[in-house]
Each structure stands twice: as structure tokens, then as C-alpha cells.
Short mmCIF file of C-alpha atoms and ligand atoms in Angstrom, two decimals:
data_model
loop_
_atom_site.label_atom_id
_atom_site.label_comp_id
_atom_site.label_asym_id
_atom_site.label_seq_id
_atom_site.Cartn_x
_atom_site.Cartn_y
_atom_site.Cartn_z
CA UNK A 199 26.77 27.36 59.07
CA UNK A 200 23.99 25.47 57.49
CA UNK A 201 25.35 25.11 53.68
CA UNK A 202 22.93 25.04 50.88
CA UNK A 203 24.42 22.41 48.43
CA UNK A 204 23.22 22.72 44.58
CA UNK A 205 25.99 20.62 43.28
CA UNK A 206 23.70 17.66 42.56
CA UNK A 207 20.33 16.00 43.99
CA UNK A 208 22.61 13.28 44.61
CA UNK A 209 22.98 15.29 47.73
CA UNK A 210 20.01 14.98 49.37
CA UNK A 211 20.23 13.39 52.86
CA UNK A 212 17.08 10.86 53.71
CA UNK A 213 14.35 12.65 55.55
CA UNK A 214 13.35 11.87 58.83
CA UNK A 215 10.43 9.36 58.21
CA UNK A 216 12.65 7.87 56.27
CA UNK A 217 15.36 7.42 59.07
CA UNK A 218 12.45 6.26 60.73
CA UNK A 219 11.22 3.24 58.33
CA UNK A 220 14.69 2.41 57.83
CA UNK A 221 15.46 1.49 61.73
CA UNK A 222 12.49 -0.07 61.71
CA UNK A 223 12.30 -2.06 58.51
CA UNK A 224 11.85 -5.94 58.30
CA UNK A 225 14.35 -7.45 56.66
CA UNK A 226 15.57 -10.92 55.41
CA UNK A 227 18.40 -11.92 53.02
CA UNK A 228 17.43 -10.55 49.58
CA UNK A 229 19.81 -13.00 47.61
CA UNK A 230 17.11 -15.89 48.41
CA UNK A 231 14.47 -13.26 47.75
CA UNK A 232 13.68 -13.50 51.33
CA UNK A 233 13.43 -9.74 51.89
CA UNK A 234 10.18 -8.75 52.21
CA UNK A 235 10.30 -4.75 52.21
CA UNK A 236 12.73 -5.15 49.44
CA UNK A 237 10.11 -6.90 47.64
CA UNK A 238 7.70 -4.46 48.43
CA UNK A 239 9.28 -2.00 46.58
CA UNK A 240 10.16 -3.78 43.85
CA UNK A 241 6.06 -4.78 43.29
CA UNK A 242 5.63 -0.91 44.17
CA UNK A 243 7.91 0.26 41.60
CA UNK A 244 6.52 -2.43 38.75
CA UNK A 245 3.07 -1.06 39.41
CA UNK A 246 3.75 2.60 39.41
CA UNK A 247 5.72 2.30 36.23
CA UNK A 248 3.44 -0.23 34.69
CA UNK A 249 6.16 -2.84 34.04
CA UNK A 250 5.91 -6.85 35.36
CA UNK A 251 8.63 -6.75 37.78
CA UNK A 252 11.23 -4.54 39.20
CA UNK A 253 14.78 -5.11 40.90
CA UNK A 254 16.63 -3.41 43.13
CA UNK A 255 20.20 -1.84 42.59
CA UNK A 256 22.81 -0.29 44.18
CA UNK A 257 23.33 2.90 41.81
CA UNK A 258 21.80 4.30 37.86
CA UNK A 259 24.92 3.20 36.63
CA UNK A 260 24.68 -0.26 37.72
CA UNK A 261 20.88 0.15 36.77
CA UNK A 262 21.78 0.93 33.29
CA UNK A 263 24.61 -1.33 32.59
CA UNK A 264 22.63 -4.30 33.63
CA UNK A 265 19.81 -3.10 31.05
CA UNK A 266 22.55 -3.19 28.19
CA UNK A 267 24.16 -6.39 29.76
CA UNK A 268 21.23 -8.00 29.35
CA UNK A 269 19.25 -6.19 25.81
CA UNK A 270 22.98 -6.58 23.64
CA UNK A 271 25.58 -9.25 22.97
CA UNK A 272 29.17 -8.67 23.23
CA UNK A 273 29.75 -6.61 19.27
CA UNK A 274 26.09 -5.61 19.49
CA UNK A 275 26.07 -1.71 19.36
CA UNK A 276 23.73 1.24 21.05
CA UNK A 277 22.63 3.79 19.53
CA UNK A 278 22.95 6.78 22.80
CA UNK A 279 22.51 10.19 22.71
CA UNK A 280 26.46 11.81 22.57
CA UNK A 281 25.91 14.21 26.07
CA UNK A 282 23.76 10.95 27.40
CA UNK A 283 25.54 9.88 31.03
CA UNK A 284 25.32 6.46 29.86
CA UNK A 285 27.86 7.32 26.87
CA UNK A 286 29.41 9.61 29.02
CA UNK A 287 29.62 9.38 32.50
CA UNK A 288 29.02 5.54 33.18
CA UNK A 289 33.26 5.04 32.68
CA UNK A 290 32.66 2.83 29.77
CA UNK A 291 31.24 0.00 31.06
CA UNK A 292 29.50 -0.93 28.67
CA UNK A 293 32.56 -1.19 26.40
CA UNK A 294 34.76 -2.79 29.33
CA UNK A 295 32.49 -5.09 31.14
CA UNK A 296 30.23 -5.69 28.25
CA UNK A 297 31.78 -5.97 24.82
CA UNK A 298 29.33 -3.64 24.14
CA UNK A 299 30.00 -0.44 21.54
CA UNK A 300 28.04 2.59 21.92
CA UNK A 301 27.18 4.54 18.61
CA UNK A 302 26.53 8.02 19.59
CA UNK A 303 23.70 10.75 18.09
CA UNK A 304 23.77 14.05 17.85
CA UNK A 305 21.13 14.99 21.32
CA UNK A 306 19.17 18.22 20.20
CA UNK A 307 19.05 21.13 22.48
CA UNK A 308 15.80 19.79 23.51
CA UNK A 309 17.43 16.74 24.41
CA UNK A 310 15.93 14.32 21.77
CA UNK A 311 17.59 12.51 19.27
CA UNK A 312 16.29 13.34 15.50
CA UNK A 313 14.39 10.17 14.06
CA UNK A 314 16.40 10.71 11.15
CA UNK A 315 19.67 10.59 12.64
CA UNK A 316 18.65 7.47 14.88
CA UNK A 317 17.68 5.68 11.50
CA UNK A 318 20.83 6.45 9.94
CA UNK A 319 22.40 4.78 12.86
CA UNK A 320 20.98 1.58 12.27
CA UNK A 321 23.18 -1.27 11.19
CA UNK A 322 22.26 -3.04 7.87
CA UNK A 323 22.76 -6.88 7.78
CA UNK A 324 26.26 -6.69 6.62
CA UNK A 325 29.21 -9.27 7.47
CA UNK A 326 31.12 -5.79 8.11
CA UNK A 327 28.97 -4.31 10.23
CA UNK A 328 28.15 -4.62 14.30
CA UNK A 329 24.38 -5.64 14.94
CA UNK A 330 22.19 -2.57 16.18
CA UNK A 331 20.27 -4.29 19.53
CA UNK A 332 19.08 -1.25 21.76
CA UNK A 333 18.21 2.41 21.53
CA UNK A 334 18.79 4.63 24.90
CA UNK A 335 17.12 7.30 25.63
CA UNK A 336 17.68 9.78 28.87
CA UNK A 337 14.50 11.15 30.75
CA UNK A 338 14.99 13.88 31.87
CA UNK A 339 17.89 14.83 29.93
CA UNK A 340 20.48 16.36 32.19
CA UNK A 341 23.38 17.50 30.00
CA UNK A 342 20.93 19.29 27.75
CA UNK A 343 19.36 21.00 31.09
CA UNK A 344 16.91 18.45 33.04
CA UNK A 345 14.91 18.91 30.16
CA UNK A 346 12.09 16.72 29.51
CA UNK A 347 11.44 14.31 26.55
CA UNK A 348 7.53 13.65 25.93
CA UNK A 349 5.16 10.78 25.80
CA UNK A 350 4.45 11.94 22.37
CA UNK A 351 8.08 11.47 21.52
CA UNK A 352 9.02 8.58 23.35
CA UNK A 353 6.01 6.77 21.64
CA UNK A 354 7.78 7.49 18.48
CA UNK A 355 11.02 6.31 19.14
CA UNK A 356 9.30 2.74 20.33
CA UNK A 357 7.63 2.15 17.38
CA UNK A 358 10.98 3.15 15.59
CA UNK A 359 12.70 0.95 17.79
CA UNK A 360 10.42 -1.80 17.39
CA UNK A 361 9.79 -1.41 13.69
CA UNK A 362 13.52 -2.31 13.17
CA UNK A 363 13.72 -5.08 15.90
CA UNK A 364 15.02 -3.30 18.40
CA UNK A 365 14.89 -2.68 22.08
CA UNK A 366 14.40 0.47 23.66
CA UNK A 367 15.98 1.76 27.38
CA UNK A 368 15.18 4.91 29.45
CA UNK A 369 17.61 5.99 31.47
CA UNK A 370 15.04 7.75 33.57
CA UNK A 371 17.51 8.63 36.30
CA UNK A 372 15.16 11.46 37.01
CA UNK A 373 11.86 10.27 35.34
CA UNK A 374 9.56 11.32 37.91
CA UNK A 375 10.85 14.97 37.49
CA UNK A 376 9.83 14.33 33.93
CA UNK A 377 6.33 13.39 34.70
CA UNK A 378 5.58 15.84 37.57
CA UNK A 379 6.98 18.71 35.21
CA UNK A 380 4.69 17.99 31.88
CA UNK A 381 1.76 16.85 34.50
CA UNK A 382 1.77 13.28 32.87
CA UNK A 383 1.57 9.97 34.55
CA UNK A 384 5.48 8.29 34.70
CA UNK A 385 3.17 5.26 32.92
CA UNK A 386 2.48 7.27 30.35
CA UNK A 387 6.22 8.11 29.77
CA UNK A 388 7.68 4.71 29.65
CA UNK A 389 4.76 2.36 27.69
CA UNK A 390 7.25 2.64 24.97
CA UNK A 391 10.10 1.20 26.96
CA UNK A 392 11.41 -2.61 27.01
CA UNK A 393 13.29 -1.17 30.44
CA UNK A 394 13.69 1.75 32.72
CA UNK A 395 16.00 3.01 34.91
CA UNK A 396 15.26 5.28 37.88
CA UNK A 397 16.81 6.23 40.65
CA UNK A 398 15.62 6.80 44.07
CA UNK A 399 18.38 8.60 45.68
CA UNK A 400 18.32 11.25 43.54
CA UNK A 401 15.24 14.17 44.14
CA UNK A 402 13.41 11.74 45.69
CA UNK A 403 15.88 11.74 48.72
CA UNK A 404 16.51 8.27 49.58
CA UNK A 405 20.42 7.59 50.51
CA UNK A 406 20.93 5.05 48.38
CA UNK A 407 19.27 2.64 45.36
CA UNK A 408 17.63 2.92 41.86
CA UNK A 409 15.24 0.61 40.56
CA UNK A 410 15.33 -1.23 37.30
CA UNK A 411 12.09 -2.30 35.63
CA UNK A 412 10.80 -4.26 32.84
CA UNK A 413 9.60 -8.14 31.84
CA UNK A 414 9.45 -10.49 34.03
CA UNK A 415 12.09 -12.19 32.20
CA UNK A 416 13.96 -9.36 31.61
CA UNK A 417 14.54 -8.84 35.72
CA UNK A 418 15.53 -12.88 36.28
CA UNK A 419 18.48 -12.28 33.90
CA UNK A 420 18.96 -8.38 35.47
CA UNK A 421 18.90 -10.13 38.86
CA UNK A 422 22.00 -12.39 37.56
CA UNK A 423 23.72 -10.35 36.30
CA UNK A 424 23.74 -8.09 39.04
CA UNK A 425 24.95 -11.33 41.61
CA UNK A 426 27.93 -11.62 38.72
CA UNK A 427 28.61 -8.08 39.56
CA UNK A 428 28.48 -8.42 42.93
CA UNK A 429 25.43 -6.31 43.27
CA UNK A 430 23.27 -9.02 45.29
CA UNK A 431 22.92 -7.45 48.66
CA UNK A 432 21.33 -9.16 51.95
CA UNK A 433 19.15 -7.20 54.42
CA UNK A 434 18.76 -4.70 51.86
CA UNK A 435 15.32 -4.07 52.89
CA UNK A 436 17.16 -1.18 55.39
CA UNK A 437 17.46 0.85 52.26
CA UNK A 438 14.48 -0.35 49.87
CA UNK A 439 12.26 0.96 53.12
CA UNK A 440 13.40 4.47 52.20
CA UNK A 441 12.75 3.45 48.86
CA UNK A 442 9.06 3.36 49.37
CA UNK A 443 8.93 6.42 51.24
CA UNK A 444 10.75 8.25 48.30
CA UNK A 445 7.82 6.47 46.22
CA UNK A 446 4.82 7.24 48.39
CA UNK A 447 6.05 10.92 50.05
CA UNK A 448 8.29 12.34 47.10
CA UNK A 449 7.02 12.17 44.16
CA UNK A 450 4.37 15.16 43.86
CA UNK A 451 6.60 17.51 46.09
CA UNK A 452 9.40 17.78 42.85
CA UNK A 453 6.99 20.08 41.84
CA UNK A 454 7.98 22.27 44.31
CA UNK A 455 12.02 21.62 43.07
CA UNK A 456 10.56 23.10 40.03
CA UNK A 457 8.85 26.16 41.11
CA UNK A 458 12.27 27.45 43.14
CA UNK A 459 14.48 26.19 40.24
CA UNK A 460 12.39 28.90 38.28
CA UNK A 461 12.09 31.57 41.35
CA UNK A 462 16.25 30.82 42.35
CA UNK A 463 16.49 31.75 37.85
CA UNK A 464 14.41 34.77 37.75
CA UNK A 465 16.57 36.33 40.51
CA UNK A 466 19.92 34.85 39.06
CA UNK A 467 18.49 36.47 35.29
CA UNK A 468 18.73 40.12 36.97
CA UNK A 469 22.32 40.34 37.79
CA UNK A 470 25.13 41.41 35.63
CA UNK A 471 27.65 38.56 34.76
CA UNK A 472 25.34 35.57 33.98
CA UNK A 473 23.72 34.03 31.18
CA UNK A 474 21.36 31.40 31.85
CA UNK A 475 20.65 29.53 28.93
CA UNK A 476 17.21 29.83 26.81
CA UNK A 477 14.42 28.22 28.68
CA UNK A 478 16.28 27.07 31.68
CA UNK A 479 15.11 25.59 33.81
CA UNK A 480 12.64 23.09 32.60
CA UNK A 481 12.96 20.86 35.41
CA UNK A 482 14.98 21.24 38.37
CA UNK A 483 18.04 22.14 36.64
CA UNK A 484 19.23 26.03 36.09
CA UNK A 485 22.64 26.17 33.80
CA UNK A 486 24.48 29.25 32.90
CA UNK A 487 27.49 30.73 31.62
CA UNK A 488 29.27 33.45 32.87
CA UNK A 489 29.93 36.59 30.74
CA UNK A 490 32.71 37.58 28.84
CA UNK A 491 33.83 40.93 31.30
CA UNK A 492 33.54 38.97 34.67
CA UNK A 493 37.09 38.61 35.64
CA UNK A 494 36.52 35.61 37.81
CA UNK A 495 36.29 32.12 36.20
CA UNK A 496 33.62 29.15 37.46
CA UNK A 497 36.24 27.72 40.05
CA UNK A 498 37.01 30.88 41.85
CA UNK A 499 33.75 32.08 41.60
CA UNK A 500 32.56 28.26 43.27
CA UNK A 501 35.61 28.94 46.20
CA UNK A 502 34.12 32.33 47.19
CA UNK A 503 30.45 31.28 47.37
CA UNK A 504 31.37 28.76 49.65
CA UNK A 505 31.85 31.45 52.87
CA UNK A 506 29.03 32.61 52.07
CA UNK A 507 27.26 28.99 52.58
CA UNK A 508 26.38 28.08 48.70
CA UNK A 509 28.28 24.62 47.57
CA UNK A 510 28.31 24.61 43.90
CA UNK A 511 29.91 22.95 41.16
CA UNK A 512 31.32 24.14 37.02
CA UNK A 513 29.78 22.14 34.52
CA UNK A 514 33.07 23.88 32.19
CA UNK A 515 35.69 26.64 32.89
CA UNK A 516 32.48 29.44 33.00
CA UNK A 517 29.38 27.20 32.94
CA UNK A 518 27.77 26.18 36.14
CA UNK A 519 25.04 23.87 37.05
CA UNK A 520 22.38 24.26 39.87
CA UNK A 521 20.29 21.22 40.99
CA UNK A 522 17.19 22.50 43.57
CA UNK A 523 15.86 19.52 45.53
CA UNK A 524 14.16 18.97 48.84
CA UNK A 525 16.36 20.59 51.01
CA UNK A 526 16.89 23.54 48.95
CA UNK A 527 13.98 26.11 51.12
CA UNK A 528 12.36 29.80 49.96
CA UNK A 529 15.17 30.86 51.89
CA UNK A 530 18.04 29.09 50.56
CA UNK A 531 16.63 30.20 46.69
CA UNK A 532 17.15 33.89 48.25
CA UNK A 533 20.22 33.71 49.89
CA UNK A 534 21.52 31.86 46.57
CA UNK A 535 20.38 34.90 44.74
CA UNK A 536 22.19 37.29 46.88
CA UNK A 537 25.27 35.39 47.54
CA UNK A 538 25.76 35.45 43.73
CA UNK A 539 24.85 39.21 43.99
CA UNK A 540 27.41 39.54 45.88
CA UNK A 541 30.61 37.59 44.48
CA UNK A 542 29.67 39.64 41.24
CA UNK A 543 29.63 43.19 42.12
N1 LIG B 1270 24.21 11.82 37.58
C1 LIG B 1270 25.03 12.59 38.50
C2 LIG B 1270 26.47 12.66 38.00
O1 LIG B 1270 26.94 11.39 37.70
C3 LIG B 1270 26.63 13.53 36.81
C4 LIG B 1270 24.44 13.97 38.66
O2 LIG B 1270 24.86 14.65 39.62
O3 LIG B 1270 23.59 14.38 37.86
N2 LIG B 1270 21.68 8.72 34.61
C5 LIG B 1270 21.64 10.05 34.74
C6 LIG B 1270 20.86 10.86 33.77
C7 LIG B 1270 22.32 10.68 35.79
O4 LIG B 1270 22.27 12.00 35.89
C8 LIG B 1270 23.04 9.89 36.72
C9 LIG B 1270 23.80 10.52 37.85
C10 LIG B 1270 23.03 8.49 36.54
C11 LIG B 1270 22.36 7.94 35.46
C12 LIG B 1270 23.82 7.56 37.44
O5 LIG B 1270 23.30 7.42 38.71
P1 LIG B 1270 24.23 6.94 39.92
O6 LIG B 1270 25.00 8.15 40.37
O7 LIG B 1270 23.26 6.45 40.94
O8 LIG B 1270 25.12 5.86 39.43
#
């Protein structure tokens, strides 16, 4: 049995052309630079995002930690939203590989961090006191629901950042979701930004890679820190040639993510037993609690959807989170709906 997987977009297996490109991909030995479809898509990536230059890593996390590696000191501190994945789910590194210490905000339920609280944050010159370098902000916003922050918004939090002479990072993991969902240009998103993460193996399908953009000299120091880590990879261009499919094929499509993240929610809405919360999903995120009378809890419910061929996973003992992405069909949204129908009754 096919399963229909809506544990992550992390899931999502490279398509076909993209099998394709990848066999047939020129390659050289990216460490000298020599790779030419690696460079490619790092010129690709700069452009679309409206940044000088653009490097190639393995994974967000590595994306993101080499943005604070190279932004803070070791005792400079971060001002991160407290659900953000880089304070969260990025196992410290930060703290452990960087000296670095991460001074959390409150993240609204619309997944923004209140000026107010951000400027309390900020470090005064003070022999006592860590120096404030960076701001992070997460684009979409998963914890809070894939929601999306606006240009509008993120335009404000630069010119905060900047005002006080500091940096400002998007961890746009899933950026272009972001863009495609408010009908904005991803340039638009990130003028703000001193760097960017995004990743490319997440809805936009490709097995492996993110992309981390900013200054020119911001990416020379990126692209040493990432040998230190022993990120520099060789005939890498295998992978950055899915890479540019995921840029040129993938992008507009997450629209359609959207629409059956909001079709797969109407149909979840109508049966007894679930909550989903207010407004979800903005993106291509649905998450929802179970009520107080169902018997069953998240991890029971997750073992007996998985006969009926849904893979899902608890975001807490009754909470759940769905993740629609490309191989997620009209189909799959309905049997979704009825397998859920049917573990409830
Ligand atoms: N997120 C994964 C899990 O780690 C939770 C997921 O399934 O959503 N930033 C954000 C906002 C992310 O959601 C993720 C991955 C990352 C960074 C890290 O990317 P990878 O997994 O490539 O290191």
C-alpha cells in the first residue's frame, strides 16, 4: 500500500526530472569551486533572493548555525523567537559549537516577535552584560502553524535591527511557502535581511541541501566555516542539480500544498474529536488537538492510521501536525479525511 506521509515535507522524495538532472549533472570538485552546476545554483539562488552570493549546505541547521557562526562572537547573544527551531530544535549548537547564547522572546500566535519585547532584549553597554549581535527571525513560522510573517513586518524588524547595530537572520526554512501564500515576491520578504536560510529539500522536493545567502563577504567566511565543519562537499553538483529544479519547477506549485492543506482542514473541521486551531492552516501546515471525550491519545490514534495508509506524527500527547506537500494528491486529502473518520467513530 501506497502510504500518504504528512509527518513532515522533509519527506518528499525528488521527482522524476529531478532524478533525471541529477544522473546527468556536470560536476567538478566544489571545495576548489570547480563545480559548475553547484555554482549555478548558488548564482540562481543569489538572484532569486536578491542577495550577492549564495552557498550551498548540507541541511537548515547547518544553514543557520553558519549564519550565527559567522554574524556573533563567542559571549555575543541572539535574540530568537522561544518556539523558533533555531532555539529549539538545532541541539544547541549555537551554544556548543559557537559560544554563542540565545536570548529567547515571547513568539506571538501569529508568529512575530513584539517590537517591544525585542527592544527590551537588547543589551546595554554594560561590563555585566553579553553584547546583543543578531536578531532571528523564522519565515514561515512552523511551531506557531507555518504561519507567515510579512514584508511589512520584516521591514520593521530591519530597521530595528539596524537602528541598534545589529544584524538580522531569516531562518526561511520554508520562505517560498511564505511568499507563494501572501502572493509576494521572496525579494520582497528578505530586503530586510543581512542573511537567509532556505531549504530546498523541504516542499520544494529536492533530497537533500539548503541554501544560505547574503554578502559577498558574508558567504567567503560561511564557506569556511562550513570546510571547519566538515561541510565542504566535492561533486556536489549531483544534488545542487535538483536544487535548480526545486528552484525553476517548485516554487509556484506550493500553492497547490496550500489549497489541499485548507480542503484536507475543512473535512478534518467536520468530525467529532478534533480541534484545529484558529486559522489553521495558513500555509501548508494544519495543527490540532484532540478533544477532551476521545478516549484515544495522539500515539495510538498515529498507530491505527497507519493500516489504513496515513503516516503521521504528535506534535504533544493530543496535538498533531499535518504537513501537505507535493506528493500529498486530491485523493490522498480524501482518504486522510476518512481515515480519521474512521479511527474516531
Ligand atoms: N524542521 C523539521 C523538524 O526539524 C522539526 C520539520 O519537519 O519541520 N528551520 C525550520 C523552520 C525548520 O522547520 C527546519 C526543519 C529547519 C530549520 C532545519 O532544517 P534541516 O532539517 O534541513 O536541518
Amino acid at each position: 500500500m501506497e502510504l500518504i506521509d504528512l509527518r513532515s515535507d522533509t519527506v518528499t522524495k525528488p521527482t522524476p526530472e529531478m532524478r533525471e538532472a541529477m544522473a546527468k549533472a556536470e560536476v567538478g570538485d566544489d571545495v576548489y569551486g570547480d563545480d559548475p552546476t553547484t555554482n549555478r545554483l548558488q548564482e540562481m539562488a543569489a538572484n532569486i533572493l536578491g542577495k550577492e552570493a549564495a552557498l550551498f549546505v548540507p541541511s537548515g541547521t547547518m544553514g543557520n548555525l553558519l549564519s550565527l557562526l559567522v554574524h556573533c562572537q563567542r559571549g555575543d547573544e541572539v535574540i530568537v523567537g522561544d518556539k523558533s527551531h533555531i532555539y529549539l530544535n538545532e541541539a544547541g549548537g549555537m551554544s556548543a559549537l559557537g559560544g554563542i547564547q540565545p536570548c529567547p522572546v515571547r513568539n506571538q500566535r501569529d508568529g512575530t516577535l513584539a517590537l517591544n519585547d525585542i527592544l527590551a532584549s537588547i543589551r546595554t553597554e554594560d561590563v555585566h552584560h553579553p553584547i546583543t549581535r543578531l536578531i532571528c527571525l523564522e519565515n514561515t513560522q512552523n511551531i506557531c502553524g507555518g504561519v507567515p510573517l510579512t514584508p511589512a513586518y520584516t521591514r520593521e524588524i530591519g530597521e530595528l535591527a539596524h537602528k541598534n547595530n545589529l544584524s538580522l537572520h531569516i531562518d526561511g526554512a520554508r520562505i517560498f511557502n511564505a511568499a507563494v501564500a501572501q502572493n509576494v515576491s521572496v525579494k520582497e520578504l528578505v530586503v530586510p535581511a543581512d542573511s537567509v536560510m532556505f531549504c530546498l529539500s523541504k516542499g520544494l522536493a529536492s533530497p537533500i541541501g539548503s541554501m544560505l545567502v547574503g554578502s559577498k563577504k558574508f558567504i567567503v567566511r560561511a564557506r569556511h566555516l562550513r570546510k571547519m565543519l566538515g561541510g565542504g562537499m566535492r561533486q556536489v553538483g549531483i544534488l545542487a542539480a535538483a536544487g535548480i529544479i526545486s528552484l525553476e519547477n517548485m516554487i509556484e506549485r506550493l500553492d497547490d500544498d496550500h489549497a489541499r492543506a485548507r480542503k484536507m482542514a475543512d473535512g478534518l473541521k467536520q468530525i467529532k474529536g478534533l480541534v484545529l486551531d484558529a486559522g489553521s492552516p495558513s500555509t501548508n501546515m494544519i495543527y490540532m488537538n484532540l478533544t477532551e471525550d476521545v478516549k484515544l491519545d495522539a500515539a495510538q490514534i498515529i498507530e491505527k492510521m497507519k493500516p489504513l495508509g496515513v503516516l503521521l506524527d504528535a506534535d504533544d500527547v493530543r496535538r498533531f501536525r499535518l504537513v501537505t506537500h507535493c506528493w500529498v494528491d486530491d485523493m490522498a486529502v480524501q482518504k486522510v479525511i476518512n481515515a480519521f473518520r474512521e479511527v474516531l467513530a
